[in-house]
Amino acid sequence: MRKKNVRLASLTENKLAAIRRDAVTLCRALLRLLNMPQVFALRTALELQGIEVPQLPRSLRKCRLMLVVDTPKKRHWMLGRKWVCWSGPCEVVDLGEGIQCTNPVCTWAMFSSWLDLGELVQLGDALMRRNPRLRKVSMADFHEYLRKWERYVSECRSAGSARRTFRGIAKCRRALRLMCPGTDSMPETMTRLTLQRYGVERAVVNWVVRGADGHIIAILDNAYVGAKTDVEYNGNYHKNQPIQDAKRTGNLKAAGWEVVTITKEDLANTKSQYNMALRVVELLNTRDPKYSYTVRKKPLTLWEVSDARRTRWKTERPSNL
C-alpha cells in the first residue's frame, strides 16, 4: 500500500504541476495585458497552488482565469475571464513574478457560493492530503479563517456598518463537520460520504494495519475497525497494477482483514450507490455480529448528515476497537 500510494501521489503531483505551469503562463499574459496588479481566485488560485479542482458548475467550467476584487467597480469585462467581489478578509499568497492569488482556505470559502456541500467537502479534503507535498492546510486553519470573518463582521457592526458574513458561511460550517484530513483522492471522499448518506457510520480514515512483527502492512482508506473491513475506491490507476493490489489484499487477508472494492460505477447513480451500501453492510454484519449495521432505502442529504444533532456520526466506535 505504501509503495502504491507513493507512485499514485507522484502521478498526481506531476499532473498538478503541469496544470500549474499552464496556469502561470495564462496569468502572466493577462497581467501584461492589464498592466496592473491582480489577485487570482477560485479555479485559477487552485491551479496556481497545485490543488485539485472539484467538479465545477457550468458557469465556471469554461473560464480558466478568475480574479477577485473588493468592490464591483474594480471588475473588468473580458471574454473568458471572471472577476468576483469579496469584500471581507481576503488572504493572499505571493507566488513571485507579480502573480498573487487567494490562499487555499480563502479560496475554499469563496467556492462555497458555487459548490454544493459534497463538492465543498471534497475540496476541503483535497487541501489536507495525506501526502505532505500535497497537503496545504490543517483543520485548524479552516476554523480560524471562519472565526476571522466573524470577528470582522462584529467589528464592522460595532462601528455602525451593516456588514454581513459571506453567503456560503453556513455551508462551510457544515462542510467542516464532514471533512477529514489525510485522504488521497476526491472519489475516496465521495465513497465515504455516500456510505454516510445511506446510514452507514463514518469509517476511520488512514487506519494502520501492522503485522505481528510491527511492520506496516497497509494504510487503509476507509476502515471499519470492529469488522476488520476496508472500503477502498479503485480508480483507473489501480487497474494497471493488479499484481501489487493482489499481493496487498493477500497480506490484509492474512492479517484478518477484508477489502471491499468500490469503482466509479458504484457511485454513478442512486441505484448503484444503494447497492454498494448494501454490499458493504452485508459484509460488515457478517464480520461484526456485535453491531447491527443498516442501510437506509432513502438516503439522507449531506445537510442532514452534517446536522450536529445527529450524534451517531462518529469517527470510530471505541467499544469495538
mmCIF file of C-alpha atoms in Angstrom:
data_model
loop_
_atom_site.group_PDB
_atom_site.id
_atom_site.type_symbol
_atom_site.label_atom_id
_atom_site.label_comp_id
_atom_site.label_asym_id
_atom_site.label_seq_id
_atom_site.Cartn_x
_atom_site.Cartn_y
_atom_site.Cartn_z
ATOM 1 C CA MET A 1 0.000 0.000 0.000
ATOM 2 C CA ARG A 2 2.758 2.420 0.873
ATOM 3 C CA LYS A 3 4.603 1.937 -2.435
ATOM 4 C CA LYS A 4 1.335 2.192 -4.329
ATOM 5 C CA ASN A 5 0.455 5.457 -2.613
ATOM 6 C CA VAL A 6 3.885 6.894 -3.329
ATOM 7 C CA ARG A 7 3.510 6.143 -7.056
ATOM 8 C CA LEU A 8 -0.078 7.392 -7.129
ATOM 9 C CA ALA A 9 0.930 10.586 -5.334
ATOM 10 C CA SER A 10 3.765 11.058 -7.813
ATOM 11 C CA LEU A 11 1.362 10.784 -10.747
ATOM 12 C CA THR A 12 -0.967 13.287 -9.094
ATOM 13 C CA GLU A 13 1.887 15.681 -8.379
ATOM 14 C CA ASN A 14 3.119 15.523 -11.973
ATOM 15 C CA LYS A 15 -0.361 16.214 -13.327
ATOM 16 C CA LEU A 16 -0.947 19.105 -10.938
ATOM 17 C CA ALA A 17 2.489 20.543 -11.735
ATOM 18 C CA ALA A 18 1.673 20.554 -15.457
ATOM 19 C CA ILE A 19 -1.636 22.315 -14.800
ATOM 20 C CA ARG A 20 0.167 24.828 -12.604
ATOM 21 C CA ARG A 21 2.693 25.669 -15.327
ATOM 22 C CA ASP A 22 -0.133 26.247 -17.788
ATOM 23 C CA ALA A 23 -1.970 28.489 -15.297
ATOM 24 C CA VAL A 24 1.170 30.539 -14.642
ATOM 25 C CA THR A 25 1.570 31.152 -18.387
ATOM 26 C CA LEU A 26 -2.034 32.348 -18.700
ATOM 27 C CA CYS A 27 -1.738 34.602 -15.647
ATOM 28 C CA ARG A 28 1.466 36.215 -16.906
ATOM 29 C CA ALA A 29 -0.203 37.016 -20.228
ATOM 30 C CA LEU A 30 -3.205 38.634 -18.529
ATOM 31 C CA LEU A 31 -1.017 40.678 -16.174
ATOM 32 C CA ARG A 32 0.944 42.019 -19.150
ATOM 33 C CA LEU A 33 -2.318 42.937 -20.872
ATOM 34 C CA LEU A 34 -3.831 44.737 -17.872
ATOM 35 C CA ASN A 35 -0.517 46.206 -16.692
ATOM 36 C CA MET A 36 -1.687 46.411 -13.082
ATOM 37 C CA PRO A 37 -1.570 44.120 -10.012
ATOM 38 C CA GLN A 38 -4.309 41.489 -9.802
ATOM 39 C CA VAL A 39 -5.272 38.741 -7.348
ATOM 40 C CA PHE A 40 -6.328 35.438 -8.895
ATOM 41 C CA ALA A 41 -9.039 33.378 -7.210
ATOM 42 C CA LEU A 42 -11.241 30.278 -7.344
ATOM 43 C CA ARG A 43 -10.170 27.788 -10.039
ATOM 44 C CA THR A 44 -7.107 29.812 -11.022
ATOM 45 C CA ALA A 45 -5.938 30.037 -7.404
ATOM 46 C CA LEU A 46 -6.238 26.263 -7.011
ATOM 47 C CA GLU A 47 -4.305 25.568 -10.209
ATOM 48 C CA LEU A 48 -1.565 28.064 -9.315
ATOM 49 C CA GLN A 49 -1.055 26.308 -5.960
ATOM 50 C CA GLY A 50 -1.128 22.741 -7.304
ATOM 51 C CA ILE A 51 -4.504 21.820 -5.820
ATOM 52 C CA GLU A 52 -7.117 19.540 -7.370
ATOM 53 C CA VAL A 53 -10.098 21.354 -8.862
ATOM 54 C CA PRO A 54 -13.502 19.880 -7.937
ATOM 55 C CA GLN A 55 -16.402 19.408 -10.347
ATOM 56 C CA LEU A 56 -17.306 22.971 -11.295
ATOM 57 C CA PRO A 57 -20.768 24.346 -12.081
ATOM 58 C CA ARG A 58 -21.409 25.044 -15.744
ATOM 59 C CA SER A 59 -20.968 28.802 -15.263
ATOM 60 C CA LEU A 60 -17.319 28.295 -14.253
ATOM 61 C CA ARG A 61 -16.177 25.354 -16.394
ATOM 62 C CA LYS A 62 -15.023 27.270 -19.469
ATOM 63 C CA CYS A 63 -13.298 30.046 -17.547
ATOM 64 C CA ARG A 64 -9.612 29.452 -16.744
ATOM 65 C CA LEU A 65 -8.793 32.913 -15.380
ATOM 66 C CA MET A 66 -10.694 34.024 -12.284
ATOM 67 C CA LEU A 67 -9.800 37.067 -10.216
ATOM 68 C CA VAL A 68 -11.046 38.779 -7.071
ATOM 69 C CA VAL A 69 -11.661 42.447 -6.219
ATOM 70 C CA ASP A 70 -13.020 44.130 -3.099
ATOM 71 C CA THR A 71 -15.598 46.263 -4.903
ATOM 72 C CA PRO A 72 -17.695 45.740 -8.054
ATOM 73 C CA LYS A 73 -16.294 48.947 -9.573
ATOM 74 C CA LYS A 74 -12.885 47.289 -9.996
ATOM 75 C CA ARG A 75 -14.169 44.437 -12.138
ATOM 76 C CA HIS A 76 -13.270 44.202 -15.814
ATOM 77 C CA TRP A 77 -15.451 42.665 -18.504
ATOM 78 C CA MET A 78 -13.321 40.400 -20.661
ATOM 79 C CA LEU A 79 -14.296 37.260 -22.532
ATOM 80 C CA GLY A 80 -13.076 34.107 -20.778
ATOM 81 C CA ARG A 81 -12.229 35.957 -17.549
ATOM 82 C CA LYS A 82 -14.299 36.223 -14.384
ATOM 83 C CA TRP A 83 -13.980 38.802 -11.615
ATOM 84 C CA VAL A 84 -15.659 38.074 -8.283
ATOM 85 C CA CYS A 85 -16.231 40.524 -5.453
ATOM 86 C CA TRP A 86 -15.061 39.526 -1.952
ATOM 87 C CA SER A 87 -15.455 42.401 0.483
ATOM 88 C CA GLY A 88 -14.059 40.886 3.637
ATOM 89 C CA PRO A 89 -10.956 39.077 4.934
ATOM 90 C CA CYS A 90 -9.061 38.119 1.782
ATOM 91 C CA GLU A 91 -5.845 36.230 2.454
ATOM 92 C CA VAL A 92 -3.381 36.395 -0.417
ATOM 93 C CA VAL A 93 -0.325 34.336 -1.375
ATOM 94 C CA ASP A 94 2.520 35.921 -3.358
ATOM 95 C CA LEU A 95 3.839 33.337 -5.825
ATOM 96 C CA GLY A 96 6.506 35.590 -7.294
ATOM 97 C CA GLU A 97 6.839 37.282 -10.680
ATOM 98 C CA GLY A 98 3.907 39.539 -9.818
ATOM 99 C CA ILE A 99 1.455 36.635 -9.519
ATOM 100 C CA GLN A 100 -0.783 36.724 -6.453
ATOM 101 C CA CYS A 101 -3.760 34.545 -5.555
ATOM 102 C CA THR A 102 -6.065 33.819 -2.656
ATOM 103 C CA ASN A 103 -4.675 31.272 -0.211
ATOM 104 C CA PRO A 104 -6.177 27.744 -0.043
ATOM 105 C CA VAL A 105 -8.628 28.332 2.821
ATOM 106 C CA CYS A 106 -9.853 31.669 1.463
ATOM 107 C CA THR A 107 -10.323 30.020 -1.951
ATOM 108 C CA TRP A 108 -12.303 27.186 -0.332
ATOM 109 C CA ALA A 109 -14.578 29.712 1.391
ATOM 110 C CA MET A 110 -15.128 31.603 -1.875
ATOM 111 C CA PHE A 111 -16.151 28.385 -3.614
ATOM 112 C CA SER A 112 -18.980 27.866 -1.094
ATOM 113 C CA SER A 113 -21.208 30.111 -3.220
ATOM 114 C CA TRP A 114 -20.774 27.842 -6.263
ATOM 115 C CA LEU A 115 -20.203 24.292 -5.000
ATOM 116 C CA ASP A 116 -22.724 22.012 -3.347
ATOM 117 C CA LEU A 117 -21.936 20.669 0.119
ATOM 118 C CA GLY A 118 -20.410 17.410 -1.120
ATOM 119 C CA GLU A 119 -18.083 19.167 -3.553
ATOM 120 C CA LEU A 120 -17.060 21.650 -0.852
ATOM 121 C CA VAL A 121 -16.149 18.718 1.424
ATOM 122 C CA GLN A 122 -14.150 17.112 -1.389
ATOM 123 C CA LEU A 123 -12.234 20.356 -1.921
ATOM 124 C CA GLY A 124 -11.599 20.697 1.811
ATOM 125 C CA ASP A 125 -10.228 17.141 1.944
ATOM 126 C CA ALA A 126 -8.028 17.901 -1.082
ATOM 127 C CA LEU A 127 -6.362 20.702 0.892
ATOM 128 C CA MET A 128 -5.417 18.249 3.674
ATOM 129 C CA ARG A 129 -3.977 15.335 1.679
ATOM 130 C CA ARG A 130 -2.000 12.566 3.359
ATOM 131 C CA ASN A 131 0.925 13.278 1.045
ATOM 132 C CA PRO A 132 2.849 16.122 2.786
ATOM 133 C CA ARG A 133 3.768 17.652 -0.587
ATOM 134 C CA LEU A 134 0.086 17.981 -1.495
ATOM 135 C CA ARG A 135 -1.118 18.974 1.980
ATOM 136 C CA LYS A 136 -1.691 22.722 2.176
ATOM 137 C CA VAL A 137 -3.545 23.359 5.447
ATOM 138 C CA SER A 138 -4.938 21.756 8.599
ATOM 139 C CA MET A 139 -8.456 21.664 10.038
ATOM 140 C CA ALA A 140 -7.449 24.409 12.452
ATOM 141 C CA ASP A 141 -6.774 26.769 9.533
ATOM 142 C CA PHE A 142 -10.370 26.429 8.306
ATOM 143 C CA HIS A 143 -11.819 27.150 11.736
ATOM 144 C CA GLU A 144 -9.514 30.122 12.246
ATOM 145 C CA TYR A 145 -10.500 31.685 8.915
ATOM 146 C CA LEU A 146 -14.218 31.464 9.724
ATOM 147 C CA ARG A 147 -13.547 32.980 13.147
ATOM 148 C CA LYS A 148 -11.659 35.792 11.408
ATOM 149 C CA TRP A 149 -14.734 36.519 9.307
ATOM 150 C CA GLU A 150 -16.948 36.516 12.400
ATOM 151 C CA ARG A 151 -14.624 38.985 14.156
ATOM 152 C CA TYR A 152 -14.533 41.167 11.047
ATOM 153 C CA VAL A 153 -18.343 41.327 10.833
ATOM 154 C CA SER A 154 -18.632 42.014 14.569
ATOM 155 C CA GLU A 155 -16.135 44.885 14.351
ATOM 156 C CA CYS A 156 -17.925 46.380 11.333
ATOM 157 C CA ARG A 157 -21.277 46.262 13.096
ATOM 158 C CA SER A 158 -19.790 47.815 16.216
ATOM 159 C CA ALA A 159 -18.600 50.667 14.001
ATOM 160 C CA GLY A 160 -22.114 51.138 12.610
ATOM 161 C CA SER A 161 -21.706 49.276 9.316
ATOM 162 C CA ALA A 162 -24.419 46.808 8.260
ATOM 163 C CA ARG A 163 -21.870 44.176 7.260
ATOM 164 C CA ARG A 164 -22.850 40.525 6.801
ATOM 165 C CA THR A 165 -20.799 37.359 6.523
ATOM 166 C CA PHE A 166 -20.252 35.835 3.101
ATOM 167 C CA ARG A 167 -23.172 33.935 1.606
ATOM 168 C CA GLY A 168 -21.795 30.402 1.993
ATOM 169 C CA ILE A 169 -20.536 30.527 5.576
ATOM 170 C CA ALA A 170 -23.285 28.203 6.873
ATOM 171 C CA LYS A 171 -22.335 25.669 4.192
ATOM 172 C CA CYS A 172 -18.681 25.981 5.231
ATOM 173 C CA ARG A 173 -19.555 25.170 8.837
ATOM 174 C CA ARG A 174 -21.460 22.087 7.704
ATOM 175 C CA ALA A 175 -18.587 21.025 5.455
ATOM 176 C CA LEU A 176 -16.154 21.158 8.375
ATOM 177 C CA ARG A 177 -18.218 18.512 10.186
ATOM 178 C CA LEU A 178 -17.799 16.149 7.231
ATOM 179 C CA MET A 179 -14.226 16.885 6.141
ATOM 180 C CA CYS A 180 -11.395 14.539 7.043
ATOM 181 C CA PRO A 181 -7.611 15.103 6.916
ATOM 182 C CA GLY A 182 -5.285 12.577 5.318
ATOM 183 C CA THR A 183 -7.260 11.321 2.321
ATOM 184 C CA ASP A 184 -5.742 10.534 -1.079
ATOM 185 C CA SER A 185 -8.426 11.402 -3.645
ATOM 186 C CA MET A 186 -11.796 13.034 -4.218
ATOM 187 C CA PRO A 187 -13.506 9.716 -5.144
ATOM 188 C CA GLU A 188 -12.298 8.332 -1.804
ATOM 189 C CA THR A 189 -14.072 11.223 -0.078
ATOM 190 C CA MET A 190 -17.195 10.667 -2.171
ATOM 191 C CA THR A 191 -17.232 6.983 -1.188
ATOM 192 C CA ARG A 192 -17.099 7.890 2.497
ATOM 193 C CA LEU A 193 -19.874 10.482 2.161
ATOM 194 C CA THR A 194 -22.100 8.151 0.131
ATOM 195 C CA LEU A 195 -21.955 5.466 2.810
ATOM 196 C CA GLN A 196 -22.836 8.048 5.457
ATOM 197 C CA ARG A 197 -25.824 9.199 3.411
ATOM 198 C CA TYR A 198 -27.133 5.636 3.378
ATOM 199 C CA GLY A 199 -26.855 5.348 7.146
ATOM 200 C CA VAL A 200 -23.544 3.520 7.401
ATOM 201 C CA GLU A 201 -21.492 5.083 10.142
ATOM 202 C CA ARG A 202 -18.360 7.013 9.269
ATOM 203 C CA ALA A 203 -15.287 4.916 8.605
ATOM 204 C CA VAL A 204 -11.844 5.541 10.076
ATOM 205 C CA VAL A 205 -9.511 7.125 7.536
ATOM 206 C CA ASN A 206 -5.864 6.005 7.356
ATOM 207 C CA TRP A 207 -6.137 3.132 9.810
ATOM 208 C CA VAL A 208 -2.720 1.453 10.024
ATOM 209 C CA VAL A 209 -2.619 -2.351 9.850
ATOM 210 C CA ARG A 210 0.577 -3.874 11.232
ATOM 211 C CA GLY A 211 1.995 -7.360 11.046
ATOM 212 C CA ALA A 212 2.950 -9.479 14.048
ATOM 213 C CA ASP A 213 6.467 -8.030 13.937
ATOM 214 C CA GLY A 214 5.138 -4.455 13.922
ATOM 215 C CA HIS A 215 5.832 -3.624 10.273
ATOM 216 C CA ILE A 216 3.140 -1.746 8.345
ATOM 217 C CA ILE A 217 1.094 -3.997 6.057
ATOM 218 C CA ALA A 218 -1.244 -1.295 4.770
ATOM 219 C CA ILE A 219 -2.741 2.111 5.468
ATOM 220 C CA LEU A 220 -6.455 1.794 4.807
ATOM 221 C CA ASP A 221 -8.721 4.267 3.003
ATOM 222 C CA ASN A 222 -11.972 3.761 4.930
ATOM 223 C CA ALA A 223 -11.674 1.208 7.704
ATOM 224 C CA TYR A 224 -14.450 -0.313 9.805
ATOM 225 C CA VAL A 225 -12.182 -1.472 12.556
ATOM 226 C CA GLY A 226 -14.641 -3.587 14.541
ATOM 227 C CA ALA A 227 -15.431 -5.586 11.395
ATOM 228 C CA LYS A 228 -11.820 -5.567 10.168
ATOM 229 C CA THR A 229 -13.060 -4.358 6.796
ATOM 230 C CA ASP A 230 -11.637 -1.729 4.457
ATOM 231 C CA VAL A 231 -13.740 0.042 1.825
ATOM 232 C CA GLU A 232 -11.384 1.161 -0.918
ATOM 233 C CA TYR A 233 -12.031 3.162 -4.056
ATOM 234 C CA ASN A 234 -10.385 1.558 -7.074
ATOM 235 C CA GLY A 235 -9.638 4.089 -9.810
ATOM 236 C CA ASN A 236 -8.101 3.636 -13.245
ATOM 237 C CA TYR A 237 -4.612 3.670 -11.747
ATOM 238 C CA HIS A 238 -5.328 0.514 -9.741
ATOM 239 C CA LYS A 239 -6.473 -1.334 -12.871
ATOM 240 C CA ASN A 240 -2.913 -1.077 -14.195
ATOM 241 C CA GLN A 241 -1.313 -2.741 -11.170
ATOM 242 C CA PRO A 242 -3.244 -5.977 -10.468
ATOM 243 C CA ILE A 243 -0.186 -7.828 -9.137
ATOM 244 C CA GLN A 244 0.579 -5.224 -6.457
ATOM 245 C CA ASP A 245 -3.071 -4.964 -5.419
ATOM 246 C CA ALA A 246 -3.456 -8.754 -5.248
ATOM 247 C CA LYS A 247 -0.373 -9.002 -3.022
ATOM 248 C CA ARG A 248 -1.658 -6.249 -0.743
ATOM 249 C CA THR A 249 -5.103 -7.856 -0.479
ATOM 250 C CA GLY A 250 -3.481 -11.192 0.324
ATOM 251 C CA ASN A 251 -1.418 -9.618 3.108
ATOM 252 C CA LEU A 252 -4.525 -7.974 4.562
ATOM 253 C CA LYS A 253 -6.486 -11.223 4.500
ATOM 254 C CA ALA A 254 -3.613 -12.964 6.245
ATOM 255 C CA ALA A 255 -3.929 -10.311 8.955
ATOM 256 C CA GLY A 256 -7.675 -10.993 9.256
ATOM 257 C CA TRP A 257 -8.966 -8.106 7.134
ATOM 258 C CA GLU A 258 -11.372 -7.999 4.189
ATOM 259 C CA VAL A 259 -11.398 -5.397 1.401
ATOM 260 C CA VAL A 260 -14.497 -4.098 -0.382
ATOM 261 C CA THR A 261 -13.524 -2.574 -3.722
ATOM 262 C CA ILE A 262 -15.547 0.395 -4.987
ATOM 263 C CA THR A 263 -15.406 1.701 -8.563
ATOM 264 C CA LYS A 264 -16.822 4.769 -10.282
ATOM 265 C CA GLU A 265 -19.760 2.643 -11.480
ATOM 266 C CA ASP A 266 -20.757 2.108 -7.829
ATOM 267 C CA LEU A 267 -21.073 5.877 -7.380
ATOM 268 C CA ALA A 268 -22.685 6.638 -10.742
ATOM 269 C CA ASN A 269 -26.336 6.915 -9.657
ATOM 270 C CA THR A 270 -28.718 6.409 -6.750
ATOM 271 C CA LYS A 271 -29.428 2.750 -7.526
ATOM 272 C CA SER A 272 -25.726 1.898 -7.796
ATOM 273 C CA GLN A 273 -24.970 3.765 -4.579
ATOM 274 C CA TYR A 274 -27.697 1.909 -2.693
ATOM 275 C CA ASN A 275 -26.453 -1.460 -3.956
ATOM 276 C CA MET A 276 -22.910 -0.509 -2.978
ATOM 277 C CA ALA A 277 -24.004 0.435 0.552
ATOM 278 C CA LEU A 278 -25.980 -2.817 0.808
ATOM 279 C CA ARG A 279 -22.942 -4.838 -0.261
ATOM 280 C CA VAL A 280 -20.766 -3.115 2.338
ATOM 281 C CA VAL A 281 -23.306 -3.532 5.137
ATOM 282 C CA GLU A 282 -23.885 -7.234 4.422
ATOM 283 C CA LEU A 283 -20.165 -7.873 4.828
ATOM 284 C CA LEU A 284 -19.910 -5.686 7.951
ATOM 285 C CA ASN A 285 -22.765 -7.552 9.645
ATOM 286 C CA THR A 286 -21.126 -10.885 8.793
ATOM 287 C CA ARG A 287 -17.799 -9.841 10.260
ATOM 288 C CA ASP A 288 -19.036 -7.765 13.212
ATOM 289 C CA PRO A 289 -22.052 -9.563 14.761
ATOM 290 C CA LYS A 290 -21.826 -7.437 17.926
ATOM 291 C CA TYR A 291 -23.105 -4.410 15.997
ATOM 292 C CA SER A 292 -26.098 -4.129 13.662
ATOM 293 C CA TYR A 293 -25.336 -2.142 10.513
ATOM 294 C CA THR A 294 -28.303 -0.979 8.434
ATOM 295 C CA VAL A 295 -28.897 0.713 5.087
ATOM 296 C CA ARG A 296 -31.416 3.474 4.522
ATOM 297 C CA LYS A 297 -33.571 2.992 1.431
ATOM 298 C CA LYS A 298 -33.968 6.744 1.134
ATOM 299 C CA PRO A 299 -30.571 8.417 1.513
ATOM 300 C CA LEU A 300 -30.075 11.412 3.739
ATOM 301 C CA THR A 301 -28.910 14.657 2.240
ATOM 302 C CA LEU A 302 -25.421 15.702 3.285
ATOM 303 C CA TRP A 303 -27.043 18.659 5.031
ATOM 304 C CA GLU A 304 -28.902 16.137 7.211
ATOM 305 C CA VAL A 305 -25.778 14.044 7.726
ATOM 306 C CA SER A 306 -23.894 17.129 8.899
ATOM 307 C CA ASP A 307 -26.593 18.106 11.406
ATOM 308 C CA ALA A 308 -24.816 18.407 14.755
ATOM 309 C CA ARG A 309 -27.823 16.820 16.462
ATOM 310 C CA ARG A 310 -27.179 13.532 14.652
ATOM 311 C CA THR A 311 -24.848 12.141 17.310
ATOM 312 C CA ARG A 312 -24.478 8.775 15.595
ATOM 313 C CA TRP A 313 -21.847 10.129 13.164
ATOM 314 C CA LYS A 314 -18.560 9.268 14.825
ATOM 315 C CA THR A 315 -15.053 8.875 13.558
ATOM 316 C CA GLU A 316 -14.792 5.490 15.260
ATOM 317 C CA ARG A 317 -16.516 3.298 17.853
ATOM 318 C CA PRO A 318 -14.087 2.861 20.779
ATOM 319 C CA SER A 319 -16.145 -0.045 22.167
ATOM 320 C CA ASN A 320 -15.378 -2.046 19.043
ATOM 321 C CA LEU A 321 -11.653 -1.386 18.754
#
